[in-house]
Amino acid sequence: MTTRPSGRAPDEMRAITIETAFTKHAEGSCLISFGDTRVLCTASVEDRLPPWLRGKGQGWVTGEYSMLPRATHTRGSREAARGKQSGRTQEIQRLIGRSLRAVVDLKKLGEHQITLDCDVIQADGGTRTASISGAWVALRLAVNTLLESGAIKEDPISSKVAAISCGIHQGTPVLDLDYIEDSAADADANFVLLEGGQIGEVQATAEGATYDEEGLLRLLRLARMGCDRIFEAQEKAVA
Amino acid sequence: MTTRPSGRAPDEMRAITIETAFTKHAEGSCLISFGDTRVLCTASVEDRLPPWLRGKGQGWVTGEYSMLPRATHTRGSREAARGKQSGRTQEIQRLIGRSLRAVVDLKKLGEHQITLDCDVIQADGGTRTASISGAWVALRLAVNTLLESGAIKEDPISSKVAAISCGIHQGTPVLDLDYIEDSAADADANFVLLEGGQIGEVQATAEGATYDEEGLLRLLRLARMGCDRIFEAQEKAVA
Amino acid sequence: MTTRPSGRAPDEMRAITIETAFTKHAEGSCLISFGDTRVLCTASVEDRLPPWLRGKGQGWVTGEYSMLPRATHTRGSREAARGKQSGRTQEIQRLIGRSLRAVVDLKKLGEHQITLDCDVIQADGGTRTASISGAWVALRLAVNTLLESGAIKEDPISSKVAAISCGIHQGTPVLDLDYIEDSAADADANFVLLEGGQIGEVQATAEGATYDEEGLLRLLRLARMGCDRIFEAQEKAVA
Amino acid sequence: MTTRPSGRAPDEMRAITIETAFTKHAEGSCLISFGDTRVLCTASVEDRLPPWLRGKGQGWVTGEYSMLPRATHTRGSREAARGKQSGRTQEIQRLIGRSLRAVVDLKKLGEHQITLDCDVIQADGGTRTASISGAWVALRLAVNTLLESGAIKEDPISSKVAAISCGIHQGTPVLDLDYIEDSAADADANFVLLEGGQIGEVQATAEGATYDEEGLLRLLRLARMGCDRIFEAQEKAVA
Amino acid sequence: MTTRPSGRAPDEMRAITIETAFTKHAEGSCLISFGDTRVLCTASVEDRLPPWLRGKGQGWVTGEYSMLPRATHTRGSREAARGKQSGRTQEIQRLIGRSLRAVVDLKKLGEHQITLDCDVIQADGGTRTASISGAWVALRLAVNTLLESGAIKEDPISSKVAAISCGIHQGTPVLDLDYIEDSAADADANFVLLEGGQIGEVQATAEGATYDEEGLLRLLRLARMGCDRIFEAQEKAVA
Amino acid sequence: MTTRPSGRAPDEMRAITIETAFTKHAEGSCLISFGDTRVLCTASVEDRLPPWLRGKGQGWVTGEYSMLPRATHTRGSREAARGKQSGRTQEIQRLIGRSLRAVVDLKKLGEHQITLDCDVIQADGGTRTASISGAWVALRLAVNTLLESGAIKEDPISSKVAAISCGIHQGTPVLDLDYIEDSAADADANFVLLEGGQIGEVQATAEGATYDEEGLLRLLRLARMGCDRIFEAQEKAVA
């Protein structure tokens, strides 16, 4: 039996905490933690839409992502100073936007744009999955204010959405990789799941090893367990 | 029974052609076509490595991707003129690099860097999967020259690698989406597979609809059929 | 007698809190609050120096500053996405670096670079002064670890340094402007002071009105009162 | 008598081939070859004009140019990745635009913009002259579709235009330099000529040696011979 | 008694000259010299306003600043070639704009934008203060043309504005630092003053040493003397 | 007989003045005027070379060019603010570098780099030709200081070099176009000539009309007359 560096069981997640209203200006916000990974998620509602959507009677949901320079073990350079966002950053923020749009009816949202800013305060593996999971909470809170103010009539959100990473560590499928495991994993997969277990997105990458159909399914089942835990935490946070 | 816009059967791929040595300067090159999608793939061998790899006794394989401005139905702006690569471009070129590295032993490659340039001459859906499949051919040819010249001693390539897109079109899982299907698909998945069916990478995205475990497996099985066809074409091309 | 929008007396500051070790990776860190203004300050120690300082037997202290996009009432665009830092950002980060260097003996620091990252989590006026005041705490903590590990022998920090804004609001000099006052102030001045009342930097700008020598002195005296309060909070934080 | 590295006579051009309709989306396209130099030229018709031309009852013709990274003997970095176009690239694309505008009546073109994209697939000297010569073919084909559809009434193209390089190689004026000659030439001149021999543009640069009036005239006469050959190839291609 | 490197008395300024109409296209222009520091200042009047000011019945005054690459002792790189303006440049051009707006009634200016370009031809310390002082002359001349043409009815300029640097050199407060003094000064302050001695802006920075209230006042009084001299030169220039 | 807008005869140049030592820091400098066109040219000598030339026992001569924003009739945006140099700017600075290198023996120059900065103070047509002609003077002066100091032994400059524009204005070939003529010219040619009439570079562009061999020769002969006048002015300036 393998031992995870953290001593966790293969299907054991890190502690999840979600602190809502972490900042006061945003229409919705939370600080989400997956263990030592902490991400500030805010949802900003604006009336202006991207040019290609204007006048179409629908809204838009988009994501932005960043790591504070010293969120990580050693300081990374600031993307604003370098003058461009890395490929990794762009890949993650595209994923955040797609994942949230998977549960939003853009017609019901009306001509509003909601931007989900996910800023990583501290990183210890799983920043993109914490970002998606926290962004849903911020989005839910922001949409609630739109519903309460009468700005929109029908709830455009059809389901919760959460994300979790799984991987194969020393031959064993494990749930919710921290930084140490992530660096050493043979294969790494991020799952974006909806309530009921429907798949929003799978991004599974073999690193060092490849995996077969069976391996993929085992990871998917772990992910389902993990997302159920996150859905509970989300439920409690927005109650 | 649904009818695909192209009239193809659900598990029917487009014609695959691979024309090697399409350009004369590159150590390896081919023009790969998946139907009307045509990508020029070149492999360039250089002695300089990225700074973080120097002196470690290993090599590197990386990918770059671009669409010619008028590869598409309407002209897109040139990324060099805009002054930056889009998030989509960066996402794809990171995928190309990862996919090829999955079958290369970087130690055996020695201190060489191989850059796989995938330039889309004409686009009709599936440009990233054609790129990966063609890049393998260019890589294989370039590595052959290194082996022949004695620059490296052992073959660093452990398997073929190919990629194909699948999707759910009007409720039916279909193989190798062209542009019209891709625009209308409910869900879209790109699979990078190795010989023997091992999974290199899965990127499955729900758009409009989500899918369940069963759906994911059906797409994976289609992808396996498709990649077997591509492996044959690769084999013939490098023979 | 004028009434400040917040109901504070002219010489009354907002509550100051400093929570140290807010993040775990940085050699020194704190979350500083001036009322609703909250800034995360981290000090990162690195061995590499800017090229023009290498081999001169001294170190360097520099600052970087950023606002999270939704730190403000309405969302601002992300500088990393726009591809450049605004003039305001650059002005502030230059000020942070100069202010801290005013109390550091770079020879005693040895060949280490300390970067002070000030990331504004929530903004309500005075973000640059909170940044400088919090950066000192992060710096102090980071230098303590260098002293404890024996990496440096003598304490390079000669004094505390703190900063506060003052302004003329409806004719009355007031201390520690919040966002509402700042927007309406006739004149606005930021003071960087050292223990004992020595001046590190003055940046006083007339907006709408100008002021005379007497006005400048009154603001300086308010600033001195304010900085004494900050020095106490800093002392408690690093104790 | 000097011997050219290629064994060609001083006034002998490389084989010219023009393959039209090389890509299917563009309103006009061709792959032009001058020996081993191969350039894909596409003409894209759009209804939007640059801001300074809107509402003036005329159209616009412009050019863009790029080399694929491995078009050359050794791989060059990708301009999109570097984030800017080189001075050389900009100089060439400005030349392409001017050269084609010299034979187009912009009033007769109506409010259409035609962009001529010249992407060098393989380079062996003379890429800018092949680009201009091929761009004319793509333009001619695109304008034909506008005439056929009735979008414009009168043919706006007044003449063919072609370009060729000449140079002084080991003291002898030679026509159509390939890469080896170009690298070693004492003087290098690019001529853009119209049918009938009128001059559209001359760019003659002394490198290592200068030349006199007589030398310039000898090159011009060689260029005239060369362009007559290109006019024939263009005629055949668009027939 | 200290000796300044230039042999000047502590309160002695360098020769000031202002040559108006140095260039012919600008609505107002001058070449201002503070000793060997020479700055070309032009005022350009345009009808277009920044987007956030359109239709508000007021105008705008803004500044831009640049050093020619060889204005300095050793050549600096060209900001246009590097692709961005330095933090120092941006800080100075923001200061120029603010300083001039302090004496302009933007309502009376009407919907005109005046851009003050300050290009340093030769630098020997004090380039930002010479820029502000010269920019006022260019602005005055440009506004005169607007008044003469009837484009505006009332004079929007309420006062002269001038700027001067002071510093503490070897313990002595001195006026109008040249490059050698500036490099060696213990403290350095730039004052922007209005006629009558009102303060527009103070930017006082301790470098190496700090200063106290008394020190700040002594520098302010020197600055007042210096600005009186500049006001005389401005008066003569625009007469 | 045509009348030029300026009243000049077809072969009449504008007044040429060259004021040397216009700035004090550069190793060579002059302010050159062709009528109302005024360009500040400086030559800066540095010991560092571009990477690809290091250790080859030779030097380098390069040019940079810029227009001050209000050198022109209406204000142009500042390239440093826009973040990139225009294609026109890059084309001109490449031309300046090539033109000067045509008369410099880089071996004799030794391992020095000379940068010729040409900054247009005021523009009235012909800024690139004035730049080249003035750059030669700055170069000559800078090389003289290298010879005098013994830093180089042999004079690397083999000839004067000058440049002039010619054009066809209302059917008549004319010399030295000013802005009004340049805007209206049917054809426009810039010639870079060496003493003795050797051609360094020809850039002849048809605009509106094309020209034939005879027309090109007539312009070349005018250019020769013009350059002889410039050579005289250069000779006097450096005497």
PDB file of N, CA, C and O in Angstrom, chain C residues 37 39 64-68 71-72 79 82 84-96 118 120 123-129 131 179 182 188 190 203, chain E residues 86-87 89-95 98:
ATOM      1  N   THR C  37      -9.481  49.362   3.576  1.00  0.00           N
ATOM      2  CA  THR C  37      -8.369  49.132   2.641  1.00  0.00           C
ATOM      3  C   THR C  37      -7.521  47.985   3.172  1.00  0.00           C
ATOM      4  O   THR C  37      -7.052  48.047   4.309  1.00  0.00           O
ATOM      5  N   VAL C  39      -4.333  45.290   2.174  1.00  0.00           N
ATOM      6  CA  VAL C  39      -3.236  44.989   1.253  1.00  0.00           C
ATOM      7  C   VAL C  39      -2.450  43.803   1.782  1.00  0.00           C
ATOM      8  O   VAL C  39      -2.079  43.779   2.956  1.00  0.00           O
ATOM      9  N   GLU C  64       6.866  45.937  -5.724  1.00  0.00           N
ATOM     10  CA  GLU C  64       5.887  45.807  -6.814  1.00  0.00           C
ATOM     11  C   GLU C  64       4.499  45.979  -6.223  1.00  0.00           C
ATOM     12  O   GLU C  64       4.264  45.659  -5.055  1.00  0.00           O
ATOM     13  N   TYR C  65       3.600  46.498  -7.039  1.00  0.00           N
ATOM     14  CA  TYR C  65       2.278  46.878  -6.544  1.00  0.00           C
ATOM     15  C   TYR C  65       1.245  46.481  -7.573  1.00  0.00           C
ATOM     16  O   TYR C  65       1.485  46.572  -8.785  1.00  0.00           O
ATOM     17  N   SER C  66       0.108  46.032  -7.106  1.00  0.00           N
ATOM     18  CA  SER C  66      -0.998  45.754  -8.026  1.00  0.00           C
ATOM     19  C   SER C  66      -2.308  45.791  -7.251  1.00  0.00           C
ATOM     20  O   SER C  66      -2.345  45.593  -6.043  1.00  0.00           O
ATOM     21  N   MET C  67      -3.340  46.107  -7.949  1.00  0.00           N
ATOM     22  CA  MET C  67      -4.702  46.036  -7.405  1.00  0.00           C
ATOM     23  C   MET C  67      -5.373  44.824  -8.033  1.00  0.00           C
ATOM     24  O   MET C  67      -5.359  44.694  -9.275  1.00  0.00           O
ATOM     25  N   LEU C  68      -6.000  43.993  -7.235  1.00  0.00           N
ATOM     26  CA  LEU C  68      -6.839  42.971  -7.849  1.00  0.00           C
ATOM     27  C   LEU C  68      -7.955  43.690  -8.618  1.00  0.00           C
ATOM     28  O   LEU C  68      -8.404  44.767  -8.206  1.00  0.00           O
ATOM     29  N   ALA C  71     -10.812  44.914  -6.549  1.00  0.00           N
ATOM     30  CA  ALA C  71     -10.542  45.552  -5.261  1.00  0.00           C
ATOM     31  C   ALA C  71     -11.354  46.838  -5.127  1.00  0.00           C
ATOM     32  O   ALA C  71     -11.581  47.328  -4.029  1.00  0.00           O
ATOM     33  N   THR C  72     -11.793  47.348  -6.261  1.00  0.00           N
ATOM     34  CA  THR C  72     -12.407  48.683  -6.313  1.00  0.00           C
ATOM     35  C   THR C  72     -13.925  48.617  -6.488  1.00  0.00           C
ATOM     36  O   THR C  72     -14.471  47.546  -6.746  1.00  0.00           O
ATOM     37  N   GLU C  79      -4.139  44.342 -15.347  1.00  0.00           N
ATOM     38  CA  GLU C  79      -2.969  44.862 -16.064  1.00  0.00           C
ATOM     39  C   GLU C  79      -2.261  43.770 -16.860  1.00  0.00           C
ATOM     40  O   GLU C  79      -1.744  44.033 -17.939  1.00  0.00           O
ATOM     41  N   ARG C  82      -4.128  43.514 -20.084  1.00  0.00           N
ATOM     42  CA  ARG C  82      -3.886  44.660 -20.971  1.00  0.00           C
ATOM     43  C   ARG C  82      -2.476  44.643 -21.522  1.00  0.00           C
ATOM     44  O   ARG C  82      -2.165  45.265 -22.526  1.00  0.00           O
ATOM     45  N   LYS C  84       0.225  45.838 -19.995  1.00  0.00           N
ATOM     46  CA  LYS C  84       1.174  46.768 -19.368  1.00  0.00           C
ATOM     47  C   LYS C  84       0.647  47.368 -18.082  1.00  0.00           C
ATOM     48  O   LYS C  84      -0.553  47.433 -17.850  1.00  0.00           O
ATOM     49  N   GLN C  85       1.602  47.760 -17.265  1.00  0.00           N
ATOM     50  CA  GLN C  85       1.265  48.391 -15.995  1.00  0.00           C
ATOM     51  C   GLN C  85       1.004  49.868 -16.252  1.00  0.00           C
ATOM     52  O   GLN C  85       1.686  50.511 -17.035  1.00  0.00           O
ATOM     53  N   SER C  86       0.013  50.389 -15.565  1.00  0.00           N
ATOM     54  CA  SER C  86      -0.327  51.799 -15.754  1.00  0.00           C
ATOM     55  C   SER C  86       0.771  52.684 -15.170  1.00  0.00           C
ATOM     56  O   SER C  86       1.598  52.237 -14.376  1.00  0.00           O
ATOM     57  N   GLY C  87       0.754  53.941 -15.561  1.00  0.00           N
ATOM     58  CA  GLY C  87       1.675  54.915 -14.996  1.00  0.00           C
ATOM     59  C   GLY C  87       1.488  55.016 -13.488  1.00  0.00           C
ATOM     60  O   GLY C  87       2.458  55.107 -12.737  1.00  0.00           O
ATOM     61  N   ARG C  88       0.255  54.977 -13.030  1.00  0.00           N
ATOM     62  CA  ARG C  88      -0.023  55.039 -11.592  1.00  0.00           C
ATOM     63  C   ARG C  88       0.634  53.864 -10.862  1.00  0.00           C
ATOM     64  O   ARG C  88       1.284  54.049  -9.835  1.00  0.00           O
ATOM     65  N   THR C  89       0.466  52.670 -11.388  1.00  0.00           N
ATOM     66  CA  THR C  89       1.077  51.492 -10.762  1.00  0.00           C
ATOM     67  C   THR C  89       2.583  51.637 -10.677  1.00  0.00           C
ATOM     68  O   THR C  89       3.199  51.377  -9.644  1.00  0.00           O
ATOM     69  N   GLN C  90       3.188  52.062 -11.765  1.00  0.00           N
ATOM     70  CA  GLN C  90       4.638  52.179 -11.770  1.00  0.00           C
ATOM     71  C   GLN C  90       5.120  53.250 -10.796  1.00  0.00           C
ATOM     72  O   GLN C  90       6.152  53.083 -10.145  1.00  0.00           O
ATOM     73  N   GLU C  91       4.372  54.327 -10.724  1.00  0.00           N
ATOM     74  CA  GLU C  91       4.727  55.407  -9.812  1.00  0.00           C
ATOM     75  C   GLU C  91       4.694  54.881  -8.367  1.00  0.00           C
ATOM     76  O   GLU C  91       5.584  55.159  -7.575  1.00  0.00           O
ATOM     77  N   ILE C  92       3.652  54.117  -8.050  1.00  0.00           N
ATOM     78  CA  ILE C  92       3.508  53.619  -6.684  1.00  0.00           C
ATOM     79  C   ILE C  92       4.583  52.592  -6.361  1.00  0.00           C
ATOM     80  O   ILE C  92       5.180  52.612  -5.288  1.00  0.00           O
ATOM     81  N   GLN C  93       4.887  51.716  -7.294  1.00  0.00           N
ATOM     82  CA  GLN C  93       5.880  50.710  -6.932  1.00  0.00           C
ATOM     83  C   GLN C  93       7.283  51.293  -6.837  1.00  0.00           C
ATOM     84  O   GLN C  93       8.090  50.836  -6.004  1.00  0.00           O
ATOM     85  N   ARG C  94       7.550  52.334  -7.587  1.00  0.00           N
ATOM     86  CA  ARG C  94       8.823  53.027  -7.413  1.00  0.00           C
ATOM     87  C   ARG C  94       8.883  53.682  -6.024  1.00  0.00           C
ATOM     88  O   ARG C  94       9.924  53.670  -5.358  1.00  0.00           O
ATOM     89  N   LEU C  95       7.757  54.248  -5.604  1.00  0.00           N
ATOM     90  CA  LEU C  95       7.689  54.892  -4.278  1.00  0.00           C
ATOM     91  C   LEU C  95       7.900  53.870  -3.163  1.00  0.00           C
ATOM     92  O   LEU C  95       8.607  54.136  -2.176  1.00  0.00           O
ATOM     93  N   ILE C  96       7.287  52.696  -3.294  1.00  0.00           N
ATOM     94  CA  ILE C  96       7.448  51.657  -2.271  1.00  0.00           C
ATOM     95  C   ILE C  96       8.926  51.281  -2.131  1.00  0.00           C
ATOM     96  O   ILE C  96       9.477  51.233  -1.030  1.00  0.00           O
ATOM     97  N   CYS C 118       3.118  44.167  -2.993  1.00  0.00           N
ATOM     98  CA  CYS C 118       1.964  44.746  -2.310  1.00  0.00           C
ATOM     99  C   CYS C 118       0.758  44.568  -3.221  1.00  0.00           C
ATOM    100  O   CYS C 118       0.647  45.246  -4.249  1.00  0.00           O
ATOM    101  N   VAL C 120      -3.252  44.730  -3.561  1.00  0.00           N
ATOM    102  CA  VAL C 120      -4.412  45.307  -2.895  1.00  0.00           C
ATOM    103  C   VAL C 120      -5.603  44.372  -3.076  1.00  0.00           C
ATOM    104  O   VAL C 120      -6.068  44.141  -4.187  1.00  0.00           O
ATOM    105  N   ALA C 123      -9.863  48.037  -1.818  1.00  0.00           N
ATOM    106  CA  ALA C 123      -9.387  49.424  -1.838  1.00  0.00           C
ATOM    107  C   ALA C 123     -10.458  50.367  -1.297  1.00  0.00           C
ATOM    108  O   ALA C 123     -11.623  50.288  -1.697  1.00  0.00           O
ATOM    109  N   ASP C 124     -10.039  51.232  -0.383  1.00  0.00           N
ATOM    110  CA  ASP C 124     -10.936  52.292   0.080  1.00  0.00           C
ATOM    111  C   ASP C 124     -10.118  53.528   0.434  1.00  0.00           C
ATOM    112  O   ASP C 124     -10.283  54.126   1.496  1.00  0.00           O
ATOM    113  N   GLY C 125      -9.197  53.895  -0.473  1.00  0.00           N
ATOM    114  CA  GLY C 125      -8.340  55.049  -0.231  1.00  0.00           C
ATOM    115  C   GLY C 125      -7.098  54.667   0.550  1.00  0.00           C
ATOM    116  O   GLY C 125      -7.142  53.818   1.428  1.00  0.00           O
ATOM    117  N   GLY C 126      -5.962  55.291   0.188  1.00  0.00           N
ATOM    118  CA  GLY C 126      -4.742  55.063   0.950  1.00  0.00           C
ATOM    119  C   GLY C 126      -4.055  53.741   0.684  1.00  0.00           C
ATOM    120  O   GLY C 126      -3.321  53.230   1.524  1.00  0.00           O
ATOM    121  N   THR C 127      -4.226  53.196  -0.543  1.00  0.00           N
ATOM    122  CA  THR C 127      -3.604  51.885  -0.783  1.00  0.00           C
ATOM    123  C   THR C 127      -2.084  51.988  -0.811  1.00  0.00           C
ATOM    124  O   THR C 127      -1.402  51.059  -0.389  1.00  0.00           O
ATOM    125  N   ARG C 128      -1.551  53.105  -1.292  1.00  0.00           N
ATOM    126  CA  ARG C 128      -0.088  53.166  -1.366  1.00  0.00           C
ATOM    127  C   ARG C 128       0.537  53.347   0.016  1.00  0.00           C
ATOM    128  O   ARG C 128       1.606  52.810   0.291  1.00  0.00           O
ATOM    129  N   THR C 129      -0.173  54.065   0.891  1.00  0.00           N
ATOM    130  CA  THR C 129       0.398  54.263   2.232  1.00  0.00           C
ATOM    131  C   THR C 129       0.263  52.982   3.062  1.00  0.00           C
ATOM    132  O   THR C 129       1.177  52.624   3.798  1.00  0.00           O
ATOM    133  N   SER C 131       0.362  50.077   1.761  1.00  0.00           N
ATOM    134  CA  SER C 131       1.368  49.187   1.168  1.00  0.00           C
ATOM    135  C   SER C 131       2.742  49.410   1.796  1.00  0.00           C
ATOM    136  O   SER C 131       3.435  48.458   2.167  1.00  0.00           O
ATOM    137  N   TYR C 179     -11.768  56.608   0.505  1.00  0.00           N
ATOM    138  CA  TYR C 179     -12.016  56.837  -0.910  1.00  0.00           C
ATOM    139  C   TYR C 179     -12.946  58.031  -1.177  1.00  0.00           C
ATOM    140  O   TYR C 179     -12.691  58.837  -2.079  1.00  0.00           O
ATOM    141  N   ASP C 182     -11.045  61.214  -0.502  1.00  0.00           N
ATOM    142  CA  ASP C 182      -9.968  61.351  -1.476  1.00  0.00           C
ATOM    143  C   ASP C 182     -10.507  61.909  -2.794  1.00  0.00           C
ATOM    144  O   ASP C 182      -9.882  62.764  -3.436  1.00  0.00           O
ATOM    145  N   ASP C 188      -4.074  66.865  -1.595  1.00  0.00           N
ATOM    146  CA  ASP C 188      -3.848  65.487  -1.186  1.00  0.00           C
ATOM    147  C   ASP C 188      -2.343  65.323  -1.038  1.00  0.00           C
ATOM    148  O   ASP C 188      -1.584  65.723  -1.918  1.00  0.00           O
ATOM    149  N   ASN C 190       0.832  62.638   0.432  1.00  0.00           N
ATOM    150  CA  ASN C 190       1.281  61.393   1.026  1.00  0.00           C
ATOM    151  C   ASN C 190       2.639  61.633   1.660  1.00  0.00           C
ATOM    152  O   ASN C 190       3.536  62.185   1.011  1.00  0.00           O
ATOM    153  N   GLN C 203       4.856  63.699  -1.078  1.00  0.00           N
ATOM    154  CA  GLN C 203       4.250  63.892  -2.405  1.00  0.00           C
ATOM    155  C   GLN C 203       2.943  64.608  -2.183  1.00  0.00           C
ATOM    156  O   GLN C 203       1.950  63.989  -1.810  1.00  0.00           O
TER     157      GLN C 203
ATOM    158  N   SER E  86       9.416  54.021 -19.692  1.00  0.00           N
ATOM    159  CA  SER E  86       9.862  53.642 -18.359  1.00  0.00           C
ATOM    160  C   SER E  86       8.925  54.210 -17.301  1.00  0.00           C
ATOM    161  O   SER E  86       8.145  55.131 -17.557  1.00  0.00           O
ATOM    162  N   GLY E  87       9.021  53.665 -16.107  1.00  0.00           N
ATOM    163  CA  GLY E  87       8.260  54.195 -14.986  1.00  0.00           C
ATOM    164  C   GLY E  87       8.608  55.659 -14.739  1.00  0.00           C
ATOM    165  O   GLY E  87       7.735  56.482 -14.480  1.00  0.00           O
ATOM    166  N   THR E  89       9.626  57.916 -16.945  1.00  0.00           N
ATOM    167  CA  THR E  89       8.985  58.733 -17.972  1.00  0.00           C
ATOM    168  C   THR E  89       7.507  58.946 -17.653  1.00  0.00           C
ATOM    169  O   THR E  89       6.990  60.064 -17.730  1.00  0.00           O
ATOM    170  N   GLN E  90       6.842  57.879 -17.279  1.00  0.00           N
ATOM    171  CA  GLN E  90       5.410  58.009 -17.012  1.00  0.00           C
ATOM    172  C   GLN E  90       5.144  58.885 -15.796  1.00  0.00           C
ATOM    173  O   GLN E  90       4.186  59.645 -15.774  1.00  0.00           O
ATOM    174  N   GLU E  91       5.996  58.749 -14.803  1.00  0.00           N
ATOM    175  CA  GLU E  91       5.848  59.555 -13.599  1.00  0.00           C
ATOM    176  C   GLU E  91       5.995  61.045 -13.951  1.00  0.00           C
ATOM    177  O   GLU E  91       5.212  61.873 -13.511  1.00  0.00           O
ATOM    178  N   ILE E  92       6.984  61.338 -14.786  1.00  0.00           N
ATOM    179  CA  ILE E  92       7.224  62.744 -15.141  1.00  0.00           C
ATOM    180  C   ILE E  92       6.089  63.282 -15.996  1.00  0.00           C
ATOM    181  O   ILE E  92       5.613  64.397 -15.785  1.00  0.00           O
ATOM    182  N   GLN E  93       5.616  62.518 -16.952  1.00  0.00           N
ATOM    183  CA  GLN E  93       4.566  63.083 -17.806  1.00  0.00           C
ATOM    184  C   GLN E  93       3.241  63.240 -17.058  1.00  0.00           C
ATOM    185  O   GLN E  93       2.490  64.179 -17.325  1.00  0.00           O
ATOM    186  N   ARG E  94       2.991  62.413 -16.077  1.00  0.00           N
ATOM    187  CA  ARG E  94       1.822  62.623 -15.239  1.00  0.00           C
ATOM    188  C   ARG E  94       1.973  63.913 -14.421  1.00  0.00           C
ATOM    189  O   ARG E  94       1.019  64.686 -14.276  1.00  0.00           O
ATOM    190  N   LEU E  95       3.191  64.151 -13.946  1.00  0.00           N
ATOM    191  CA  LEU E  95       3.457  65.377 -13.178  1.00  0.00           C
ATOM    192  C   LEU E  95       3.274  66.632 -14.043  1.00  0.00           C
ATOM    193  O   LEU E  95       2.710  67.635 -13.602  1.00  0.00           O
ATOM    194  N   ARG E  98      -0.551  67.239 -14.498  1.00  0.00           N
ATOM    195  CA  ARG E  98      -1.181  67.736 -13.258  1.00  0.00           C
ATOM    196  C   ARG E  98      -0.787  69.174 -12.967  1.00  0.00           C
ATOM    197  O   ARG E  98      -1.619  69.991 -12.567  1.00  0.00           O
TER     198      ARG E  98
END
